[in-house]
XYZ file of C-alpha atoms in Angstrom:
735
model
C -0.228 -0.155 0.209
C 1.688 3.465 -0.315
C 1.429 5.454 2.559
C -1.956 7.283 2.640
C 0.313 11.446 3.906
C 1.770 11.512 1.017
C -0.774 13.421 -1.729
C -1.732 10.112 -4.992
C -2.268 10.601 -8.280
C -3.699 7.818 -10.721
C -3.835 7.398 -14.608
C -3.066 4.907 -17.582
C 0.935 6.404 -19.257
C 0.623 7.886 -22.115
C 4.238 8.810 -23.323
C 7.826 7.565 -21.921
C 9.358 10.982 -22.409
C 12.806 9.350 -20.787
C 13.611 6.144 -18.938
C 17.112 4.937 -17.666
C 17.417 1.069 -17.771
C 20.613 1.228 -15.526
C 19.112 3.860 -12.568
C 15.301 2.777 -13.738
C 15.007 6.691 -13.935
C 12.070 8.146 -15.671
C 10.203 10.219 -17.529
C 6.560 10.275 -18.511
C 2.861 11.084 -19.171
C -0.242 9.826 -17.064
C -3.882 10.550 -18.305
C -6.108 10.844 -15.460
C -8.762 10.180 -14.638
C -10.622 13.086 -15.615
C -8.100 12.695 -18.694
C -5.612 15.540 -17.328
C -2.262 15.281 -17.976
C 0.211 14.712 -15.472
C 3.942 14.682 -15.853
C 5.686 11.529 -13.553
C 10.005 12.146 -12.195
C 11.559 8.947 -9.986
C 12.826 6.262 -10.135
C 10.108 3.934 -11.300
C 11.148 0.949 -14.066
C 9.651 -1.220 -16.318
C 7.099 1.564 -16.509
C 5.434 0.937 -20.006
C 2.611 3.098 -22.234
C -0.873 1.440 -21.699
C -0.178 0.637 -18.065
C -2.148 1.636 -15.131
C -0.474 3.318 -12.501
C -0.408 5.302 -8.113
C 1.913 6.980 -7.665
C 2.506 8.582 -3.858
C 4.501 11.705 -3.699
C 4.594 15.836 -3.561
C 4.067 18.478 -6.836
C 7.170 20.748 -7.556
C 7.946 23.028 -10.292
C 10.542 22.150 -12.098
C 12.115 25.782 -13.438
C 12.201 24.808 -16.568
C 9.453 21.616 -17.444
C 7.248 23.693 -14.824
C 4.343 21.123 -12.614
C 5.133 18.354 -11.886
C 4.357 15.041 -9.727
C 7.819 13.355 -8.388
C 7.382 9.571 -7.168
C 8.625 8.806 -3.872
C 6.373 5.833 -4.413
C 4.863 3.494 -6.914
C 2.062 0.836 -7.890
C 1.657 0.046 -11.489
C -0.786 -3.122 -12.920
C -1.603 -3.682 -16.677
C -4.215 -2.457 -18.552
C -7.508 -3.612 -18.656
C -9.833 -2.199 -21.004
C -9.657 -2.809 -24.724
C -8.446 0.118 -26.328
C -5.519 0.137 -23.131
C -4.694 -2.521 -24.466
C -3.512 -1.828 -27.873
C -2.012 0.495 -26.869
C 0.531 -1.172 -23.920
C 1.465 -3.843 -26.745
C 1.364 -0.942 -29.864
C 3.916 0.297 -28.044
C 6.251 -2.614 -28.002
C 6.417 -2.760 -24.491
C 6.267 -7.296 -25.951
C 9.072 -8.380 -27.996
C 7.804 -9.382 -31.328
C 4.204 -7.651 -31.978
C 4.600 -4.745 -32.921
C 1.291 -2.531 -33.497
C 0.239 -4.120 -36.959
C 0.216 -7.766 -34.919
C -1.227 -5.798 -31.578
C -4.040 -5.503 -33.507
C -4.561 -8.112 -34.290
C -4.400 -9.864 -31.525
C -6.480 -7.851 -29.280
C -9.065 -8.270 -32.549
C -8.847 -11.246 -31.828
C -8.890 -11.721 -27.915
C -10.339 -8.805 -26.985
C -10.161 -8.847 -23.002
C -8.167 -11.914 -22.665
C -5.541 -10.543 -24.859
C -3.357 -11.179 -21.409
C -4.448 -14.465 -20.925
C -3.969 -15.496 -24.565
C -0.091 -14.279 -24.396
C 0.605 -16.003 -20.881
C -0.453 -19.173 -20.812
C -2.298 -19.983 -24.404
C 1.321 -19.034 -27.042
C -0.330 -22.214 -29.080
C -3.403 -19.816 -29.583
C -1.594 -16.824 -31.500
C -0.176 -18.636 -34.405
C -3.706 -19.324 -35.585
C -3.610 -15.755 -36.833
C -2.426 -14.831 -39.794
C 1.570 -13.529 -39.525
C 2.755 -15.404 -36.235
C 4.221 -18.689 -36.752
C 4.231 -21.088 -33.371
C 8.179 -20.784 -32.948
C 6.977 -16.225 -33.427
C 4.366 -17.277 -30.667
C 6.803 -18.879 -28.294
C 9.135 -16.533 -27.769
C 6.119 -13.983 -27.237
C 4.926 -16.008 -24.831
C 8.811 -15.441 -23.455
C 8.468 -11.710 -23.548
C 5.717 -10.998 -21.969
C 6.415 -13.991 -18.804
C 9.872 -12.017 -18.340
C 7.571 -9.080 -18.374
C 5.618 -10.213 -16.266
C 8.295 -11.546 -13.841
C 9.631 -7.570 -13.555
C 6.919 -7.023 -12.700
C 5.863 -8.995 -10.184
C 9.364 -8.530 -9.032
C 9.163 -5.821 -8.687
C 6.192 -4.761 -7.036
C 7.176 -7.617 -4.550
C 10.957 -5.697 -3.848
C 8.818 -2.745 -2.898
C 7.369 -2.887 -0.359
C 10.878 -3.105 1.088
C 13.129 -2.027 -1.123
C 13.372 1.168 -3.202
C 13.199 1.230 -7.428
C 17.142 0.891 -7.652
C 17.197 -1.709 -5.690
C 14.841 -3.417 -5.878
C 15.823 -3.171 -10.233
C 19.385 -4.850 -9.147
C 17.387 -7.385 -6.933
C 15.281 -8.327 -10.676
C 18.406 -7.341 -13.163
C 21.076 -10.142 -11.462
C 18.026 -12.564 -10.586
C 15.162 -11.974 -12.959
C 12.024 -14.014 -12.145
C 13.344 -16.366 -9.690
C 13.965 -13.469 -7.020
C 10.340 -13.345 -5.283
C 10.602 -16.911 -4.342
C 14.756 -17.062 -3.453
C 13.898 -14.334 -1.688
C 11.338 -15.930 0.859
C 13.223 -19.351 0.275
C 15.464 -17.759 2.860
C 15.948 -13.116 2.253
C 19.113 -12.725 4.581
C 21.075 -14.250 0.944
C 19.784 -10.755 0.126
C 22.942 -9.652 2.255
C 24.926 -11.020 0.401
C 24.444 -10.239 -2.917
C 23.557 -7.081 -2.550
C 25.389 -3.664 -1.976
C 23.227 -1.757 0.263
C 21.065 -4.449 1.885
C 22.084 -4.729 5.422
C 21.591 -8.115 8.031
C 18.596 -5.168 9.736
C 17.304 -5.406 5.834
C 16.649 -8.338 5.648
C 16.167 -10.046 9.442
C 12.809 -6.908 8.571
C 12.134 -9.050 5.522
C 12.748 -12.199 7.329
C 9.995 -11.152 10.254
C 6.992 -10.026 7.722
C 7.090 -13.588 6.619
C 7.268 -15.350 9.563
C 11.258 -16.426 10.953
C 11.542 -16.768 14.026
C 14.686 -15.032 16.035
C 16.285 -19.306 16.130
C 16.106 -20.266 12.256
C 19.464 -21.235 11.802
C 19.834 -19.043 8.240
C 18.721 -15.940 10.262
C 22.224 -17.043 13.217
C 24.139 -17.828 10.659
C 23.314 -14.257 8.833
C 23.866 -12.450 12.541
C 27.119 -14.390 12.114
C 28.135 -12.878 9.462
C 27.186 -9.465 10.173
C 28.824 -9.609 13.626
C 32.360 -10.123 11.750
C 31.693 -7.950 8.908
C 30.935 -5.205 10.664
C 33.698 -6.087 13.558
C 36.232 -5.574 9.898
C 34.177 -1.597 9.397
C 34.006 -0.616 12.523
C 37.263 -2.090 13.935
C 39.688 -3.243 11.401
C 39.801 -6.706 12.811
C 39.966 -9.834 10.525
C 38.812 -11.936 13.374
C 37.027 -12.083 16.893
C 37.740 -14.252 19.620
C 34.855 -17.012 19.735
C 34.586 -15.355 23.126
C 34.022 -11.962 21.660
C 31.630 -13.052 19.073
C 29.832 -15.583 21.195
C 28.134 -12.299 23.559
C 27.903 -9.752 20.705
C 26.438 -12.369 17.963
C 23.794 -12.832 21.008
C 23.218 -9.670 21.253
C 22.283 -8.720 17.871
C 19.884 -11.643 17.407
C 18.115 -11.780 20.918
C 19.463 -15.953 21.943
C 21.287 -16.995 23.666
C 25.261 -17.661 23.229
C 24.973 -20.848 22.779
C 22.783 -20.520 20.035
C 25.832 -18.935 17.804
C 27.764 -21.257 19.027
C 25.778 -24.121 17.442
C 25.006 -21.339 13.716
C 28.959 -21.218 13.840
C 29.195 -25.360 13.713
C 27.478 -24.902 10.861
C 28.897 -21.526 8.996
C 32.219 -23.918 9.301
C 30.533 -26.234 7.624
C 28.480 -24.414 5.296
C 32.357 -23.082 4.362
C 31.697 -19.631 5.820
C 33.534 -18.988 8.254
C 36.933 -21.027 9.056
C 38.260 -21.162 12.953
C 41.813 -20.899 13.585
C 44.200 -21.605 17.330
C 46.469 -19.093 18.237
C 47.931 -20.013 21.621
C 45.129 -22.517 22.147
C 42.321 -19.355 21.738
C 39.580 -20.294 19.095
C 39.175 -17.100 16.277
C 36.433 -16.922 14.329
C 36.284 -15.449 10.805
C 34.568 -15.160 7.587
C 36.503 -17.144 5.109
C 37.595 -13.920 2.814
C 39.614 -12.380 5.338
C 41.404 -16.135 6.651
C 41.946 -16.794 2.703
C 43.423 -13.424 2.382
C 45.959 -13.475 4.994
C 46.717 -17.230 4.384
C 47.698 -16.588 0.451
C 49.736 -13.610 1.856
C 51.981 -14.891 4.162
C 52.588 -17.469 1.551
C 53.699 -15.183 -1.195
C 55.318 -13.408 1.065
C 57.307 -16.602 1.860
C 57.971 -16.721 -2.315
C 58.788 -13.853 -2.640
C 61.454 -13.103 -0.107
C 62.472 -17.333 -0.649
C 62.918 -16.737 -4.721
C 63.643 -13.064 -5.531
C 68.418 -13.413 -6.775
C 69.838 -11.349 -4.823
C 72.561 -9.209 -6.227
C 76.203 -9.622 -5.213
C 77.100 -7.977 -1.425
C 80.456 -6.921 -3.410
C 78.180 -4.957 -5.337
C 75.770 -3.199 -3.230
C 78.747 -0.820 -2.068
C 79.396 -0.140 -5.247
C 75.748 0.724 -6.140
C 75.828 3.339 -2.548
C 78.325 4.621 -4.015
C 78.058 5.214 -7.587
C 74.200 7.122 -6.160
C 76.507 9.304 -4.210
C 78.511 10.701 -6.528
C 75.764 11.842 -8.891
C 73.993 12.354 -6.280
C 75.568 14.645 -4.384
C 74.285 13.118 -1.535
C 76.191 11.005 1.164
C 74.069 8.427 2.864
C 73.332 7.668 5.876
C 74.213 5.138 7.868
C 70.954 3.526 8.168
C 69.885 4.592 5.143
C 72.838 2.813 3.229
C 71.870 -0.232 5.148
C 68.008 0.221 4.133
C 69.177 0.612 0.680
C 71.299 -3.078 1.007
C 68.622 -4.401 2.625
C 66.668 -3.593 -0.429
C 68.988 -5.386 -2.855
C 69.816 -8.751 -0.826
C 66.354 -9.803 -0.020
C 62.831 -9.881 -2.011
C 61.061 -8.766 0.493
C 61.827 -5.484 2.890
C 59.644 -2.764 5.022
C 60.695 0.802 5.148
C 60.301 2.525 7.788
C 60.403 5.986 10.070
C 58.774 9.431 10.474
C 58.418 11.675 9.338
C 62.060 14.123 7.855
C 63.863 10.949 7.922
C 64.258 10.492 5.238
C 63.150 7.230 3.078
C 62.080 9.585 0.270
C 65.445 9.578 -0.159
C 66.152 6.193 0.224
C 63.172 5.074 -1.526
C 64.884 7.782 -5.183
C 68.275 5.684 -4.367
C 66.442 2.263 -5.198
C 64.818 3.777 -8.300
C 68.009 4.408 -9.676
C 70.421 1.342 -8.269
C 67.153 -1.055 -9.874
C 67.115 0.875 -13.370
C 70.117 1.066 -13.609
C 71.056 -2.965 -13.054
C 67.718 -3.764 -15.548
C 65.290 -3.704 -14.059
C 61.187 -1.891 -13.883
C 60.364 -0.414 -11.612
C 56.690 0.488 -10.350
C 55.951 3.301 -7.331
C 52.975 3.408 -5.490
C 50.273 3.744 -2.670
C 46.524 3.007 -1.582
C 45.034 6.133 -2.632
C 44.814 9.325 -4.863
C 46.310 11.350 -2.572
C 48.842 9.604 -1.215
C 49.708 8.662 -4.794
C 50.567 12.183 -6.128
C 52.397 13.006 -3.475
C 55.246 10.364 -3.318
C 55.273 11.267 -7.178
C 55.936 14.703 -6.202
C 58.237 14.023 -3.163
C 60.453 10.897 -5.498
C 60.509 12.825 -9.233
C 58.608 9.615 -10.234
C 55.394 8.226 -11.719
C 53.314 6.961 -8.853
C 50.073 5.682 -9.090
C 47.258 4.346 -6.867
C 47.107 0.481 -6.392
C 44.299 -0.358 -7.820
C 45.298 1.512 -11.591
C 48.331 -0.503 -10.932
C 46.462 -3.630 -11.034
C 44.615 -2.204 -13.707
C 40.636 -2.201 -11.506
C 37.869 -2.250 -13.838
C 33.877 -1.545 -13.990
C 32.068 -5.034 -12.235
C 28.967 -6.215 -10.908
C 30.410 -7.969 -7.326
C 30.532 -6.511 -4.951
C 34.812 -6.492 -4.415
C 35.950 -4.598 -7.368
C 38.100 -6.735 -10.192
C 41.471 -5.872 -11.712
C 42.753 -6.729 -14.493
C 46.276 -7.386 -13.407
C 45.925 -10.787 -11.007
C 47.625 -14.660 -10.855
C 46.885 -15.444 -15.257
C 48.573 -10.979 -15.318
C 51.059 -10.985 -13.370
C 52.566 -7.606 -13.633
C 55.534 -6.173 -15.979
C 57.315 -5.110 -12.997
C 60.374 -6.651 -10.939
C 59.502 -4.228 -8.151
C 56.685 -2.690 -6.134
C 57.422 -0.313 -3.535
C 53.985 0.755 -1.728
C 54.393 3.781 0.027
C 51.559 4.646 2.953
C 51.560 0.988 3.222
C 50.235 1.103 6.537
C 46.819 1.862 5.016
C 46.864 -1.305 3.462
C 44.189 -3.310 3.615
C 44.512 -7.327 3.795
C 42.213 -7.720 0.702
C 44.162 -5.749 -1.111
C 47.605 -6.089 -0.051
C 45.871 -10.008 -1.285
C 45.188 -8.152 -4.459
C 48.445 -7.056 -5.107
C 50.867 -10.243 -4.045
C 47.959 -11.688 -6.467
C 49.483 -9.815 -9.453
C 53.199 -9.885 -8.003
C 55.585 -12.406 -10.517
C 57.780 -15.223 -8.793
C 60.668 -13.681 -8.712
C 59.886 -10.088 -7.932
C 61.031 -7.918 -5.275
C 58.646 -5.922 -2.898
C 59.642 -2.839 -0.559
C 56.690 -1.413 1.593
C 57.541 2.359 2.675
C 55.680 3.687 5.522
C 55.510 4.270 9.805
C 53.792 2.243 11.890
C 53.422 4.590 14.458
C 50.869 6.622 12.406
C 47.102 4.708 11.923
C 46.283 1.471 11.080
C 44.465 1.790 7.675
C 40.514 2.170 7.924
C 39.726 -1.486 6.355
C 40.286 -4.551 7.935
C 43.771 -5.553 9.110
C 47.085 -4.510 10.492
C 49.317 -5.263 7.264
C 52.430 -2.639 8.466
C 52.664 -3.793 11.661
C 52.409 -7.342 11.698
C 54.742 -7.744 9.000
C 56.370 -5.607 11.137
C 56.235 -7.783 14.138
C 56.549 -11.281 12.595
C 60.213 -10.569 12.046
C 60.115 -12.494 9.270
C 61.199 -10.172 6.536
C 64.355 -7.395 6.130
C 62.815 -4.327 9.110
C 65.085 -0.788 8.345
C 63.778 1.956 10.857
C 65.067 4.670 10.706
C 65.059 7.514 12.931
C 67.382 10.522 12.881
C 66.138 13.324 11.179
C 68.010 15.410 8.766
C 68.919 18.940 9.635
C 67.003 20.161 7.468
C 64.932 18.458 8.812
C 65.182 19.837 12.641
C 64.358 22.851 11.495
C 60.718 22.173 10.983
C 58.626 22.690 13.986
C 56.360 20.058 12.640
C 58.881 17.654 12.234
C 60.588 18.439 15.990
C 57.370 18.113 17.615
C 55.668 15.482 15.557
C 59.403 13.224 16.779
C 58.226 14.832 20.505
C 54.767 13.767 20.295
C 55.662 10.160 19.178
C 57.572 10.105 21.648
C 55.734 10.818 24.714
C 56.708 14.210 25.232
C 54.921 17.123 25.388
C 55.107 19.442 21.836
C 57.536 23.028 21.727
C 54.083 25.341 21.834
C 56.267 28.591 22.754
C 54.601 30.435 19.143
C 56.956 32.171 17.670
C 58.310 28.893 14.946
C 56.595 30.122 10.725
C 55.000 26.583 11.067
C 53.372 25.622 14.048
C 51.266 26.955 16.619
C 48.480 26.558 20.313
C 45.315 28.527 20.118
C 44.213 28.062 23.935
C 40.621 27.851 24.280
C 38.099 26.397 27.259
C 35.451 25.865 25.850
C 34.053 23.389 22.705
C 32.164 25.785 21.923
C 34.339 28.770 21.728
C 37.074 26.192 20.173
C 34.912 25.183 17.113
C 33.808 29.058 16.685
C 37.272 29.826 16.556
C 38.233 26.964 14.662
C 35.349 28.504 11.197
C 36.940 31.523 11.982
C 40.469 30.741 11.262
C 39.283 29.279 8.069
C 37.143 31.612 6.935
C 38.686 34.495 7.539
C 42.463 34.543 9.563
C 44.744 32.732 6.832
C 42.400 34.676 4.336
C 43.723 38.236 5.604
C 47.248 36.000 6.342
C 48.564 33.980 4.156
C 46.390 34.462 0.083
C 42.858 32.679 -0.380
C 44.510 30.403 -2.383
C 46.792 28.980 1.174
C 43.438 29.285 2.960
C 41.806 27.149 0.771
C 44.248 24.373 0.971
C 43.908 24.675 4.478
C 41.576 21.352 6.538
C 40.881 21.065 9.442
C 41.948 17.574 11.339
C 39.628 16.198 14.072
C 39.759 13.289 16.646
C 35.669 12.593 15.820
C 32.518 12.639 14.667
C 30.795 14.234 17.720
C 30.494 16.522 19.813
C 30.401 20.834 20.003
C 34.212 20.248 17.784
C 33.173 17.031 15.805
C 33.236 17.161 12.253
C 29.453 16.984 12.040
C 29.861 20.402 13.717
C 32.023 22.122 12.274
C 30.802 21.034 8.839
C 27.266 22.787 9.609
C 29.669 25.941 10.353
C 32.559 26.237 8.304
C 29.702 25.203 4.935
C 27.510 28.176 6.438
C 31.025 30.719 6.888
C 32.585 29.336 3.512
C 29.563 28.050 1.040
C 26.334 30.076 2.294
C 23.127 29.572 0.436
C 21.970 31.690 -1.948
C 19.494 31.793 -4.921
C 21.803 30.615 -7.357
C 22.431 27.512 -6.398
C 21.290 23.975 -5.951
C 21.242 22.357 -2.837
C 20.103 18.382 -2.186
C 18.672 17.514 1.640
C 19.983 13.976 1.737
C 21.012 11.745 4.977
C 20.235 14.822 7.835
C 22.888 17.665 6.036
C 22.250 19.896 2.680
C 24.497 19.486 0.082
C 25.208 22.051 -1.757
C 26.877 23.672 -5.229
C 30.625 24.671 -4.307
C 30.555 22.697 -1.310
C 34.173 20.684 -0.236
C 32.840 16.040 -0.107
C 34.524 13.054 1.129
C 33.602 9.440 -0.701
C 33.006 7.911 2.389
C 33.064 4.330 0.641
C 35.317 2.551 -1.794
C 32.574 2.102 -4.713
C 33.680 1.006 -7.680
C 31.137 1.212 -9.294
C 30.789 4.592 -10.234
C 32.501 5.940 -13.614
C 34.951 9.657 -14.134
C 36.318 10.990 -16.631
C 39.620 13.222 -16.404
C 41.101 15.554 -19.483
C 39.621 12.508 -21.913
C 40.654 9.728 -19.872
C 37.081 7.578 -18.909
C 37.682 5.041 -15.242
C 35.845 3.696 -12.788
C 36.100 3.785 -8.571
C 35.823 6.311 -6.611
C 37.379 5.732 -3.041
C 37.283 6.256 0.063
C 38.405 9.745 1.571
C 38.514 10.447 -1.776
C 37.907 14.500 -1.006
C 35.688 16.802 -4.388
C 34.033 19.638 -4.664
C 29.962 19.848 -5.704
C 29.891 21.253 -9.208
C 26.702 20.785 -10.399
C 22.786 19.315 -8.752
C 20.599 18.261 -11.348
C 16.928 18.137 -9.586
C 15.128 16.931 -13.125
C 17.374 13.406 -13.284
C 17.857 13.229 -9.782
C 21.666 13.610 -10.092
C 24.634 16.176 -9.233
C 27.947 16.273 -10.711
C 30.871 15.767 -8.582
C 34.260 16.783 -9.343
C 37.614 14.263 -7.870
C 40.991 15.999 -8.467
C 40.044 16.240 -11.548
C 37.652 12.648 -12.332
C 34.236 13.957 -12.717
C 31.911 11.478 -11.977
C 28.003 11.624 -11.942
C 25.965 10.223 -8.861
C 22.296 9.061 -8.765
C 20.556 10.900 -5.739
C 20.240 7.220 -4.171
C 24.107 7.109 -4.106
C 24.519 10.001 -1.807
C 24.205 8.149 1.169
C 28.048 8.002 0.497
C 29.215 11.531 0.871
C 29.545 13.347 3.221
C 31.240 16.804 3.685
C 34.734 17.700 3.401
C 35.150 21.181 4.799
C 36.252 19.128 8.622
C 37.584 15.760 8.127
C 38.629 12.775 11.134
C 42.113 11.475 11.579
C 41.377 8.320 10.405
C 40.239 10.102 6.890
C 43.064 12.285 6.118
C 45.438 8.929 6.058
C 47.811 8.968 3.140
C 47.725 12.537 2.464
C 49.400 16.133 3.294
C 47.977 19.379 3.658
C 49.563 23.062 3.537
C 47.968 24.263 6.805
C 45.855 21.856 9.211
C 44.560 23.145 12.091
C 43.432 20.070 14.542
C 40.720 21.080 17.406
C 42.069 19.962 20.570
C 38.358 19.329 22.803
C 36.070 17.447 25.191
C 35.562 13.783 22.976
C 34.887 10.202 23.043
C 38.451 9.220 25.513
C 39.217 6.674 22.887
C 39.671 9.263 21.078
C 42.118 11.461 22.604
C 44.968 8.997 21.505
C 48.884 9.556 20.602
C 49.120 8.159 17.401
C 46.601 9.746 16.303
C 47.208 12.873 17.450
C 50.726 12.013 15.256
C 49.012 11.133 12.296
C 47.168 14.272 12.327
C 50.500 16.551 12.628
C 52.119 14.764 10.446
C 50.020 15.090 7.494
C 50.590 18.789 7.314
C 53.227 20.323 5.147
C 54.210 24.131 5.964
C 51.334 24.996 9.468
C 49.608 23.435 12.553
C 47.600 24.915 13.746
C 46.499 23.987 17.328
C 43.157 24.765 18.916
C 41.780 24.031 22.081
C 42.844 22.360 25.537
C 46.145 22.363 26.829
C 44.311 19.468 28.759
C 43.591 17.981 25.914
C 46.861 17.864 24.611
C 48.327 16.542 27.726
C 46.217 13.249 27.831
C 46.559 12.519 23.673
C 50.593 13.015 24.158
C 50.923 10.410 26.838
C 48.447 8.379 25.902
C 49.845 5.346 23.806
C 46.753 2.548 24.123
C 46.328 0.864 20.862
C 43.461 -0.354 19.557
C 43.428 -3.925 19.938
C 43.156 -5.138 16.002
C 43.069 -8.839 16.451
C 44.312 -10.761 12.843
C 46.605 -13.248 12.696
C 48.924 -12.146 9.533
C 51.893 -11.505 11.922
C 51.122 -15.468 14.003
C 50.867 -17.031 9.707
C 53.828 -15.328 9.200
C 55.613 -16.355 11.498
C 54.149 -20.362 11.514
C 54.892 -20.854 7.633
C 58.243 -22.328 6.959
C-alpha cells in the first residue's frame, strides 16, 4: 500500500519521455481519470505506455519544465480496457509485437489478450503471420515482463525502486521465490542491503529468531561490522558469541551452533592461537593465508644482488646525486637489494624518500623495471612529487575494471602478472589485508616488494594491520630510520611530531612560523575559533589560495568540535545558500553546489572522466567538490581532483562534507595547513598515534586549537586499539 500521508495520483501512462535502463529514473506523462495530463518524475523502472500507475509523492515546480509530480513510491497494473491493451502492446513492450500485430491479437482475443499471451501462446499461431515459433517468443517476452513486474512489486514493499531493480537484474523472475525461501541471501548478494534490512523482510514472513539462516547471517554481520568499524579480520570466539547474541537476541549456545554450521558451509573459518579460538569470515582468513605464503615465497625466490656490488652501487648514486647516505639509509638500500621483501619505516624527516629515490636509480641501473604505488590517490600524488617518479594508486597499478560484483575486479592477477620487477608501496600502513592480497596476486615470482611507511601512524581503514603485522613477525628485513636530518630539524612540525611520538610535549611557544597553539577553554569557543581561522584569519594573513588548501582534522565525528558540527559551521561560513546555488537535502545534511565533500566508502561502480580519459572507482577518503546539482534528473556532478563523476541521488549516502574530516579519513593525505581542534571527546580517541597522524598530515603549518589538558592527555596516552588479525602469526609459523 502507498503511504497515506503522501499525495497520490493515478492514471494511464500516455508516453514515456525518458527512462534510464541503469537506474530506472523515468520521466513519463499519464492521463488521469479526468483526462488531464500529469508529468511524473522519479525512479519507476519498467513503466511502459499503457500501464495504469498509482503514484505517491509530492508536487514540485521545475524551473524549466514547470509543474511535475515527484514520485517517491508507485504501483502499476496492466491495462484492462481493450483500447488501453492495444496501446500497451503497440508501444513495443513485448518483443515480437508491433502495432499491426497488436491490433490483430486484440481484435481476436479482446480483454483475454494477456491471459492468452501468458497461458495459451499456441492460440496466437492461429493468427496469419504468427508462426508457432514466433508465438513462443512472444510468450517468453511477456512472461519476462510479467516476472519483472512481479519482482518489482514484491520488492517495493521492502526496498526502494533502485534496489528492487538491482535485485531483478541479478536474479530475474526467480527473485521472489529466492527471497521468500531465505531473505538473508540478500545480505550476501547486494551492497546496501545489510542484515537488519534482510531481517526485517524475514520477520514479515514469520522467520523465527532461532532460524539457522538467521543465526548464520547475524554472525556474518557481526564479523563484518567488526571488520568495518574496528579493522578486525577475526574475533575471539568468546567476544563473537557475546556480541552476536546481543544483536540476534538469542542465547550464546544458539550462536555457537550457528558457528559450527557456518564452518561446515565454508562461510566461516576457525583458527587456534595460544589455545584461544578465533573465528574468521572465509575471505579474510583466505587473504591472510595467501599473503603469508606469497610474501615468504617472494623473499626466498628473489635473485640476490651480490653484496660486493651493493657498495659500488651506493657509491655511484652518491656521486651522481651529491648525497651522502646516513648509515641506516645505506643499510636500507642493502636490505632492499639482498632480499625479496623489505620494510622501510620511519617518521617524518628521516629520509625515507631519499632512500626510495636511490633504490629506483640503482634498480634501473641493473635493468629492473620499478613500480611506485600507494593505497590512495592523494598518497600517490604526494609520493610522485617527492620522489620525482610517477606513482599510481594500487587500484590503477592492478588495472581495476568496472564490475557488478561487491568486490573490485583487477585485470592484473595470478593469470596476468605485473611487468615490473620491483614494487615499491608507499604509505603501506594504509594497506588493508584484501588490497594486499590483490597486489600480491599480481606480483610475479622472482620480484621484489618494498613496503614503506610509518608504523606509528593509524592503521588502515579497512580490515587488517598489515604493516605492523609484517614488522612484528620479524620474518623479513626491516629498517627503521630514526635520524632527523638537519634540514628537517628546522621544521617545528617535524620536531614536534617526533616529540609527540616519543611521549613528550611539543614546543608550544608560538615563536615558530609553522606550528601554533591557540588555547581555548570551551568546546564551543574552540569550534568558533576554527571557523574564524578558515574563513577570515588565514585568508587575510596568507591569502585565499593558502586558506583553500587548509584542512580541519578532528579526532571525532561527535561533539561541538567534531566533524558534524564543524562541517555545518564551515559550510555556513564558506559556502552559504544563495538563489544561484542548487542544493539537495540527503541523510540529514544539505549538499550545495560549491561544497567540499568526501567519499566515505569504496565504490567500484562509479564512472569518472578526467582529461578525456575514462575509468571506474571512487574510494573511501577521496575529497572533491559539488560542481552541479540537477533536481530534474535526480543527479549531481562531483569533481574528485579532476575526476568528474555523475552521482545518482540514491548514492548520496556515500558522500559527506569535508570542510572538517576525522584523522582516520586524513590518512595518506598531505595539506599545506592542518588545523586540529583539541576538545573533550571520547577518551578512546584521545591517543598519541591519532595526534601524531594528524600533525604529520601538514606540509607547511599546524595550528592546534583547544585545551592544554587534552593535548597532554593525547601525548601521554600510548594506547592502541587492539586489532584482531592473524597475519603475523601465519608469517611466524610458515616454513
